[in-house]
mmCIF file of C-alpha atoms in Angstrom:
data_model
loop_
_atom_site.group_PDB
_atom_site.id
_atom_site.type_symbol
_atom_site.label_atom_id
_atom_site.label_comp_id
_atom_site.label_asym_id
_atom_site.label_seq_id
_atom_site.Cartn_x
_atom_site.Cartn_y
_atom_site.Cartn_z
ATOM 1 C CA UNK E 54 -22.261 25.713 -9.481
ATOM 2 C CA UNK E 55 -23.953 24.782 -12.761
ATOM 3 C CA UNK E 56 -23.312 27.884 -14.599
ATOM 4 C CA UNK E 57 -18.985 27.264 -13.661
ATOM 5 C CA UNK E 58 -19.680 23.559 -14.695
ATOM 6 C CA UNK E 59 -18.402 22.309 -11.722
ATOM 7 C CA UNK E 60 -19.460 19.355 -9.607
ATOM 8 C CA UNK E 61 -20.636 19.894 -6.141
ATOM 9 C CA UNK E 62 -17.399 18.601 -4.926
ATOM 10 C CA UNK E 63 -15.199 21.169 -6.708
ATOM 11 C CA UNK E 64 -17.564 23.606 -5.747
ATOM 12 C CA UNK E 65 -17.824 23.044 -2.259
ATOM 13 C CA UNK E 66 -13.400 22.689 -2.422
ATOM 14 C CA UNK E 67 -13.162 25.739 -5.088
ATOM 15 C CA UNK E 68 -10.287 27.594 -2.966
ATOM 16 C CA UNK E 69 -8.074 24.153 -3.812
ATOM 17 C CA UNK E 70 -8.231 25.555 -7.293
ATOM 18 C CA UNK E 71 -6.708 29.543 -6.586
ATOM 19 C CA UNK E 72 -3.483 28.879 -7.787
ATOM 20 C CA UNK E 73 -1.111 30.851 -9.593
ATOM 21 C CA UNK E 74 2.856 31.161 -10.915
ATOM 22 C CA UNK E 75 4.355 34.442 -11.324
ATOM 23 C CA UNK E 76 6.991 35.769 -13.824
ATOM 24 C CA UNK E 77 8.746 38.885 -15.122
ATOM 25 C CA UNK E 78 8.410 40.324 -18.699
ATOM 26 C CA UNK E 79 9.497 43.625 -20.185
ATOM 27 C CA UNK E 80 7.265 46.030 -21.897
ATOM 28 C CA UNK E 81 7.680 48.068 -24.779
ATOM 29 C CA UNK E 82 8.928 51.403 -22.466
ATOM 30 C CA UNK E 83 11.443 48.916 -20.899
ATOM 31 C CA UNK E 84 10.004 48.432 -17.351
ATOM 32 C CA UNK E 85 9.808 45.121 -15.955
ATOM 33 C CA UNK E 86 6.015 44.142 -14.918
ATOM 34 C CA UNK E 87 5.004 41.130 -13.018
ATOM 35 C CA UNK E 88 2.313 38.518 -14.746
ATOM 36 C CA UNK E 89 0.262 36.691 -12.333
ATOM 37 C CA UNK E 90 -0.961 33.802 -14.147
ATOM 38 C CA UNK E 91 -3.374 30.922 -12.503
ATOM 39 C CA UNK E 92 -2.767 27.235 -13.313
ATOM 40 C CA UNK E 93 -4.696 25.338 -15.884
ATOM 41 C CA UNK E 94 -7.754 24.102 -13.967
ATOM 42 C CA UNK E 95 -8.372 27.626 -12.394
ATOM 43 C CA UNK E 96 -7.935 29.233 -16.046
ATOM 44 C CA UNK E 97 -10.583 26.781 -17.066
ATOM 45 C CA UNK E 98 -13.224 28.010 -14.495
ATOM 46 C CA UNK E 99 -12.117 31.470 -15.401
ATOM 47 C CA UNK E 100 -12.671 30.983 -19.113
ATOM 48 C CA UNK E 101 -16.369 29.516 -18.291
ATOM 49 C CA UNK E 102 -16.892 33.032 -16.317
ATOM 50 C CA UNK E 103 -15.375 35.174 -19.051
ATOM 51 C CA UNK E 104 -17.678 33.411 -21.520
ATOM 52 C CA UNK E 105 -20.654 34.446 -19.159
ATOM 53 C CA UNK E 106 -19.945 38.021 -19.017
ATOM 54 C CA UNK E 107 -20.069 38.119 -22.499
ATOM 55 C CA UNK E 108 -23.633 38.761 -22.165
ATOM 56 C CA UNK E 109 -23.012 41.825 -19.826
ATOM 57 C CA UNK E 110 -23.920 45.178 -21.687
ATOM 58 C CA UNK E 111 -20.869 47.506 -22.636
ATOM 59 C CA UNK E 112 -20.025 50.496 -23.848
ATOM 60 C CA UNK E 113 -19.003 50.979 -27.402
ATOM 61 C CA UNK E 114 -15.595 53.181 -26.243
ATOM 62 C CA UNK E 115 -14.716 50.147 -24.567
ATOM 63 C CA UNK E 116 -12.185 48.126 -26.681
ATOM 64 C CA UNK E 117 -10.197 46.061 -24.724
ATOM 65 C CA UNK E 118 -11.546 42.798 -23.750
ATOM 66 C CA UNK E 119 -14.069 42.601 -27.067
ATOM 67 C CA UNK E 120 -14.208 39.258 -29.125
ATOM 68 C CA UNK E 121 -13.184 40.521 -32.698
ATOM 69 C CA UNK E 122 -11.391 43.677 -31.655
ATOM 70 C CA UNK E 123 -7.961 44.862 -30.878
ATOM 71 C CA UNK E 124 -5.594 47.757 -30.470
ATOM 72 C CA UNK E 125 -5.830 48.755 -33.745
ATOM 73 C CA UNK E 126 -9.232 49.081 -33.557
ATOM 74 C CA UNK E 127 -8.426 52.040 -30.607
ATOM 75 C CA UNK E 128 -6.520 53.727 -33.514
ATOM 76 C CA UNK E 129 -8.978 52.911 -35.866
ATOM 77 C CA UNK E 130 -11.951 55.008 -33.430
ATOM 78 C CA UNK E 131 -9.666 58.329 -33.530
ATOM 79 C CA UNK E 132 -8.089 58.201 -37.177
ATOM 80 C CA UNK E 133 -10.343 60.814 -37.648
ATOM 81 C CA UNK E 134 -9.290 63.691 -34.894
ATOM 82 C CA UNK E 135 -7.140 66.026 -35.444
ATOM 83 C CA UNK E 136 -6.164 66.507 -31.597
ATOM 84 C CA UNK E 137 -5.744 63.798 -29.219
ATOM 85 C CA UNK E 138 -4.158 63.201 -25.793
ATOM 86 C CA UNK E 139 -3.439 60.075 -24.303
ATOM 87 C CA UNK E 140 -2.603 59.032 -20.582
ATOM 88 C CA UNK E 141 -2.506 55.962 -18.867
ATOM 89 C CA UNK E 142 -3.151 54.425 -15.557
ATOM 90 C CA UNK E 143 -0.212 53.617 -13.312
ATOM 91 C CA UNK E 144 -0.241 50.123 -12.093
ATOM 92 C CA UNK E 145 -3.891 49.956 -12.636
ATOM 93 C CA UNK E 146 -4.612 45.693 -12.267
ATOM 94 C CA UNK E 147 -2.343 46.142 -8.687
ATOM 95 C CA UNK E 148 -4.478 49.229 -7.954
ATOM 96 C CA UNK E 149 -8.139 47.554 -8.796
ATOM 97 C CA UNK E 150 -9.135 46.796 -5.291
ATOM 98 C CA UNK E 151 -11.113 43.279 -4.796
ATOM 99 C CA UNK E 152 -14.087 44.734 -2.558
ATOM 100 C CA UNK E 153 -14.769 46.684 -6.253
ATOM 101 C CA UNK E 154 -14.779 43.773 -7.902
ATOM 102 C CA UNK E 155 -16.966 42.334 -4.922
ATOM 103 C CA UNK E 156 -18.981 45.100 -5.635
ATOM 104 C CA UNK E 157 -20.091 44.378 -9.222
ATOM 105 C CA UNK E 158 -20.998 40.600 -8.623
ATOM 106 C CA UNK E 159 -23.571 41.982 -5.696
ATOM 107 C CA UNK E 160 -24.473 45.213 -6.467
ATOM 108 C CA UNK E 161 -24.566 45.019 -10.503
ATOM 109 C CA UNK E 162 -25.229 41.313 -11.468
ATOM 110 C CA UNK E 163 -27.071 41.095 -8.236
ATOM 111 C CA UNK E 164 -25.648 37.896 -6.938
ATOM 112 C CA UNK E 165 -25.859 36.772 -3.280
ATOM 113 C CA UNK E 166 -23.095 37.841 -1.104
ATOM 114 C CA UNK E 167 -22.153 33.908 -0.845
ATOM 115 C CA UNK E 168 -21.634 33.360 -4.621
ATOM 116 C CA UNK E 169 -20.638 37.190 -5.686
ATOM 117 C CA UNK E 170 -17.693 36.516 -2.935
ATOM 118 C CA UNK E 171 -17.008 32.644 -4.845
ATOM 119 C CA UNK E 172 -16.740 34.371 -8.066
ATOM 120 C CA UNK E 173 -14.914 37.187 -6.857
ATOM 121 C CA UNK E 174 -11.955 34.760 -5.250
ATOM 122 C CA UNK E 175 -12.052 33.108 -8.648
ATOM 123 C CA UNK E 176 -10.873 36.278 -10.375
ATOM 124 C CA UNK E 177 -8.514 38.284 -7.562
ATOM 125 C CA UNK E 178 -5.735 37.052 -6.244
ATOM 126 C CA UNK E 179 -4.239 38.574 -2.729
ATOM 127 C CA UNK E 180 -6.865 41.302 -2.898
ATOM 128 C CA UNK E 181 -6.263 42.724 -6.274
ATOM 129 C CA UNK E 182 -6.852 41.898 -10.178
ATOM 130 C CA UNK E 183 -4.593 39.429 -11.647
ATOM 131 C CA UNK E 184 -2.663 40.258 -14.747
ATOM 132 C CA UNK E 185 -2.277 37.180 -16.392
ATOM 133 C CA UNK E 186 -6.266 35.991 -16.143
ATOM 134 C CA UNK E 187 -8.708 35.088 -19.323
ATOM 135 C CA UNK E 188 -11.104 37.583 -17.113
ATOM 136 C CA UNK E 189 -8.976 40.245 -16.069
ATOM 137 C CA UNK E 190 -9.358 42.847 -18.725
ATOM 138 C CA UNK E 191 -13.076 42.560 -18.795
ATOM 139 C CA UNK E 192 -13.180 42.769 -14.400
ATOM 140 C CA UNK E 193 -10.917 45.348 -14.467
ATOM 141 C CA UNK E 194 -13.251 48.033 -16.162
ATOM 142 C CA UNK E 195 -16.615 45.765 -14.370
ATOM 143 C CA UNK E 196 -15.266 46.426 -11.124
ATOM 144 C CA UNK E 197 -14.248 50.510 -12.252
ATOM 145 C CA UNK E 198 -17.275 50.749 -14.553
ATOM 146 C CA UNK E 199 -18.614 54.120 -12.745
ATOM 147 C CA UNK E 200 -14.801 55.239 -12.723
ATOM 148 C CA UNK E 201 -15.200 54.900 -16.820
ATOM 149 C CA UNK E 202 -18.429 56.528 -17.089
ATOM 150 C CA UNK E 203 -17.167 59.325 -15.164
ATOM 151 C CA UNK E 204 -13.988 60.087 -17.635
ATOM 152 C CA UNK E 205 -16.219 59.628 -20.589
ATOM 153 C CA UNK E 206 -18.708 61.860 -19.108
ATOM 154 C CA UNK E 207 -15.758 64.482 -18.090
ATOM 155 C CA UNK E 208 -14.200 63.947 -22.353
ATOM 156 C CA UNK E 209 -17.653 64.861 -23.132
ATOM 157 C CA UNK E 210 -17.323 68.250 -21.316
ATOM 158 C CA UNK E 211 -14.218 68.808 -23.160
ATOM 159 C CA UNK E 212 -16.208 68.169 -26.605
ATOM 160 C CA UNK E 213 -13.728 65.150 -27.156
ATOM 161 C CA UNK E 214 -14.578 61.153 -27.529
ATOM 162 C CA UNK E 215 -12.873 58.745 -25.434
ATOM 163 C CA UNK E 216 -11.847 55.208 -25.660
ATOM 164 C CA UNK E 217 -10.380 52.443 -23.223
ATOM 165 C CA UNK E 218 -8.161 50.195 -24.117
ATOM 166 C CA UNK E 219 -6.903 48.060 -20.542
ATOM 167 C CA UNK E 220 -5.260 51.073 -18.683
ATOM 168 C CA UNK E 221 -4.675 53.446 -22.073
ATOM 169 C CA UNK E 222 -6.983 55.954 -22.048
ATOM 170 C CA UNK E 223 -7.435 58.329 -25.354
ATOM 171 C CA UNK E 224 -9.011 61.967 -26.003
ATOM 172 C CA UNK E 225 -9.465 62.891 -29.238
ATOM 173 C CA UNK E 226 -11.438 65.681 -30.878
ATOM 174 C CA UNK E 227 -11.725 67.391 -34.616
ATOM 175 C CA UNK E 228 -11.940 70.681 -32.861
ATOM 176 C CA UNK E 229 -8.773 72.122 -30.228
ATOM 177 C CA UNK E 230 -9.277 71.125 -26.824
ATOM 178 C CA UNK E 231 -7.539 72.514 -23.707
ATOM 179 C CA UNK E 232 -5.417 69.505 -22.792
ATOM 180 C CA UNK E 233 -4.217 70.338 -20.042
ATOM 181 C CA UNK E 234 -7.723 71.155 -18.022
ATOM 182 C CA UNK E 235 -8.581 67.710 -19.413
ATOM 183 C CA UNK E 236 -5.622 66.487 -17.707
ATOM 184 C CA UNK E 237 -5.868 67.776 -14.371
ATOM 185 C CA UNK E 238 -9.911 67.009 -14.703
ATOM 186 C CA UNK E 239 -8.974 63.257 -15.675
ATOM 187 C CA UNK E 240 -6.727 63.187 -12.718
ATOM 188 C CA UNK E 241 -9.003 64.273 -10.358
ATOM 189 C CA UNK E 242 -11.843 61.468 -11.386
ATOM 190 C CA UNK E 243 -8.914 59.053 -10.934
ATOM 191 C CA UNK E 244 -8.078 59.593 -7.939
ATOM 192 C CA UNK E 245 -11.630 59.283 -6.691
ATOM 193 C CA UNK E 246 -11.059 55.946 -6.903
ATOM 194 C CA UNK E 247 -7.600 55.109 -5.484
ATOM 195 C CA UNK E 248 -5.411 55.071 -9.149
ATOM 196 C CA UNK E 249 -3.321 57.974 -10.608
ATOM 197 C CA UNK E 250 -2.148 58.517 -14.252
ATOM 198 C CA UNK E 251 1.566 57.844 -15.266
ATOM 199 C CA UNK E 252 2.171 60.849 -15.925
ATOM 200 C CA UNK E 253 5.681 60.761 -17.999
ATOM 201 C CA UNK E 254 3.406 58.850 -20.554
ATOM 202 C CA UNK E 255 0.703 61.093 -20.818
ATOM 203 C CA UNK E 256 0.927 63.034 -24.699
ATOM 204 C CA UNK E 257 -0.816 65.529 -26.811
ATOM 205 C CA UNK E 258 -0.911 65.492 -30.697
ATOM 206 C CA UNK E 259 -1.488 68.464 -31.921
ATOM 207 C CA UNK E 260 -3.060 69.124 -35.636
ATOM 208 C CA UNK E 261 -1.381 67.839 -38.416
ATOM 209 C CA UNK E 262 1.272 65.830 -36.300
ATOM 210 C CA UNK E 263 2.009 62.105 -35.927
ATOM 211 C CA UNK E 264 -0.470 60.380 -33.084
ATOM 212 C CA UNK E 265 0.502 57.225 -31.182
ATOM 213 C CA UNK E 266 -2.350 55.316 -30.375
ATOM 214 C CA UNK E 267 -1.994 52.120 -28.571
ATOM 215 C CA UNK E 268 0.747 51.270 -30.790
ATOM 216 C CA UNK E 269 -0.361 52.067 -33.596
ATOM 217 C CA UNK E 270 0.333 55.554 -35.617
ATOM 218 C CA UNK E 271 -2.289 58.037 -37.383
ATOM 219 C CA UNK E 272 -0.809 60.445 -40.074
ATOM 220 C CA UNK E 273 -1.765 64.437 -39.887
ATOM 221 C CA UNK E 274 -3.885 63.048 -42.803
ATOM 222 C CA UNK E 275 -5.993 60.486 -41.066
ATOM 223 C CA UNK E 276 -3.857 57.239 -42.066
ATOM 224 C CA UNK E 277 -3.213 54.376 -39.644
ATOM 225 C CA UNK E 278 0.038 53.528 -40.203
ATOM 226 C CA UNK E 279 3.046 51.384 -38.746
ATOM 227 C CA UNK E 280 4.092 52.751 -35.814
ATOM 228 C CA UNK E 281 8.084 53.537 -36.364
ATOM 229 C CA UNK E 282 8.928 51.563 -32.968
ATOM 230 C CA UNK E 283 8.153 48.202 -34.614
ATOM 231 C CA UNK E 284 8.584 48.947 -37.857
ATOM 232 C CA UNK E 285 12.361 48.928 -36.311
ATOM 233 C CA UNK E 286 12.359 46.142 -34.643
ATOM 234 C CA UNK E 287 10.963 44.170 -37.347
ATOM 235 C CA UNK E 288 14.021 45.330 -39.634
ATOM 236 C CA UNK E 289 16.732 44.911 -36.853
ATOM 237 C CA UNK E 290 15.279 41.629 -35.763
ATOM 238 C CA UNK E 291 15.179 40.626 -39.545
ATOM 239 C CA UNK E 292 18.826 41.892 -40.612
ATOM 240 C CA UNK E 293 20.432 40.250 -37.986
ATOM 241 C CA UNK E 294 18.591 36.925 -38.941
ATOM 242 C CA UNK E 295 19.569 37.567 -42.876
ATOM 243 C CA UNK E 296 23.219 38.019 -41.785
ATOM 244 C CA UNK E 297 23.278 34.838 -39.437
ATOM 245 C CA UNK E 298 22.049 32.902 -42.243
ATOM 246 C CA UNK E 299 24.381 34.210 -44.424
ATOM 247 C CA UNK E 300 27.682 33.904 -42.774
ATOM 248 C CA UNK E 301 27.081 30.968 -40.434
ATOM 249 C CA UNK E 302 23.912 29.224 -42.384
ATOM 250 C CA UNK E 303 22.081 29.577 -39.171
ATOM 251 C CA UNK E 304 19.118 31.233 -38.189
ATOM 252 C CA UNK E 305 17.535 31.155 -34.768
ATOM 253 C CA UNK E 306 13.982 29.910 -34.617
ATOM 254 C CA UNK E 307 12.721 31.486 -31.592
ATOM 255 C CA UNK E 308 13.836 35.103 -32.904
ATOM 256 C CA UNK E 309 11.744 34.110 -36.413
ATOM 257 C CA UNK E 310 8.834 33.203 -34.905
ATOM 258 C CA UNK E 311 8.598 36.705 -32.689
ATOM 259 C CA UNK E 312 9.631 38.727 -36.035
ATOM 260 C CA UNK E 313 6.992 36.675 -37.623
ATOM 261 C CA UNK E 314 4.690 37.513 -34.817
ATOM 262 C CA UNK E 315 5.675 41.277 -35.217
ATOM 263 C CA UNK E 316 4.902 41.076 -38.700
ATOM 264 C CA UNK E 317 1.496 39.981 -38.496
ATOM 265 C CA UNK E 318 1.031 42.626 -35.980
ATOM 266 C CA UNK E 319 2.209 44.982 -38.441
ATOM 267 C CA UNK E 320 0.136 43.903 -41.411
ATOM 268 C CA UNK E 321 -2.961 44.243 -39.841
ATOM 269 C CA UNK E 322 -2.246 48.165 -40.564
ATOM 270 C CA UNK E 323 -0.173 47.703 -43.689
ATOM 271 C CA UNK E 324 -0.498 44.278 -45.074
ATOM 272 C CA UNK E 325 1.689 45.523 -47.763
ATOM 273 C CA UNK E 326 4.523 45.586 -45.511
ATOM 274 C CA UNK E 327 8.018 44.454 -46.068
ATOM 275 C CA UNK E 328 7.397 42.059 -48.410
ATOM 276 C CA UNK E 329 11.139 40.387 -48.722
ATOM 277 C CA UNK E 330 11.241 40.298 -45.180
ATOM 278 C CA UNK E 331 7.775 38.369 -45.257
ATOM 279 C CA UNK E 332 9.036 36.321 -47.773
ATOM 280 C CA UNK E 333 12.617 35.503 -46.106
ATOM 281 C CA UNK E 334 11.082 34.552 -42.629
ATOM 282 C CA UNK E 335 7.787 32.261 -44.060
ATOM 283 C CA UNK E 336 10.732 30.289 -46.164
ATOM 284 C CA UNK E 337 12.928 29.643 -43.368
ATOM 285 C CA UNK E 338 10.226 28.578 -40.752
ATOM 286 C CA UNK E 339 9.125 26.285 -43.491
ATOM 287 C CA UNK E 340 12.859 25.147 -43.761
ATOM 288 C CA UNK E 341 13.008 24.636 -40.390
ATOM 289 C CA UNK E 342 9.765 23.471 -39.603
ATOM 290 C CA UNK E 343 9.930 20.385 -41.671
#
């Protein structure tokens, strides 16, 4: 109760507090995914829990859901492989089961089965892992943490290093690898534990050839570079804006602020990139900003 910050009131009442509003947004392959989000005052509780298992140890091939790190920091830990395959896991937060997330709070942080099965209603929601949660990322591999030892363990086998990033898994080695023994052998440890790869995303990058990594591309000469995906939509976006503005005087604000967000995105890699464009978008926000 102390550790949440809660009164003994809101403790005693904390299933009041499980509430959530759903919505529909489109990833970058074009499928439509659900986000579960929970209201304010749950967020808040989940937030204070988030902020607690901070001080849980983690592996350093675990990127997603560390303070100071992103996606291109995934890129960043195989920019210098030469081979790399990459998979990911199909509908992993709906597959991640709440009895394994029960699991970690008792069997792990060795909580009572009263207060691991509190904490465990505070971060599922109709017996699976949220998607739209401050805590989700970080339960997510908690609850699968032997899963992810497993796969690292198996990468090992294969002579190649392996890094998690949400549900992207990557494979990367200096040396050739037999991807798809990997494969199958990833597969396999998956499926162990109820979740299965998506398999029309799974890749291989051979030597010398163009990698995706979470977004972000490495060069056969071990460059992270702007993916080609949003370097186009930052130029689209940006044209059409340039020729609004010039035959109607008009630019829309909303479509500036997500080029603007791309942008930053993209000069985290390059922050070199597309200057004018830079230039153009910063000068009309300010425009219309004031």
């Amino acid at each position: 109760m102390k550790l949440l910050l809660l009164n003994e009131d809101e403790f005693r009442n904390y299933k009041k507090k499980i509430r959530y509003h759903s919505f529909r947004q489109t990833k970058k392959d074009g499928d439509k995914r659900v986000i579960t989000a929970p209201t304010e005052d749950l967020k808040r509780i989940q937030k204070r829990i988030l902020k607690l298992l901070a001080y849980v140890h983690r592996p350093d091939w675990l990127i997603s859901g560390e303070k100071g790190k992103s996606y291109i920091d995934n890129g960043r830990y195989h920019v210098e492989s030469s081979y790399v395959l990459t998979m990911d896991i199909r509908k992993f937060y709906d597959n991640c089961r709440r009895e394994y997330v029960f699991r970690f709070f008792h069997d792990y942080l060795k909580m009572s089965k009263d207060t691991a099965s509190i904490v465990t209603d505070l971060t599922t929601y109709e017996d699976k892992i949220p998607t739209g949660c401050p805590t989700s990322q970080l339960i997510a591999y908690y609850a699968y943490q032997e899963m992810f030892h497993s796969i690292h363990n198996v990468a090992k086998t294969h002579g190649c290093r392996f890094s998690l990033y949400v549900d992207d898994m990557t494979f990367s080695s200096d040396t050739p690898f037999n991807p798809t023994r990997l494969k199958n052998d990833i597969d396999k440890t998956l499926r162990k534990y109820g979740h299965k790869p998506k398999y029309r995303k799974i890749k291989y990058y051979s030597k010398d050839k163009f990698k995706l990594v979470t977004g972000v591309a490495i060069s056969g000469d071990h460059k992270l570079q702007v993916s080609n995906s949003l370097r186009k939509k930052i130029y689209d976006g940006a044209m059409a804006q340039i020729e609004m503005d010039r035959k109607l005087k008009f630019t829309n604000l909303g479509e500036l602020r997500i080029i603007r967000g791309r942008l930053q995105a993209a000069r985290l890699v390059d922050r070199n990139i597309f200057p004018e464009v830079n230039r153009f978008v910063e000068q009309k926000l300010n425009l219309l900003n004031n």
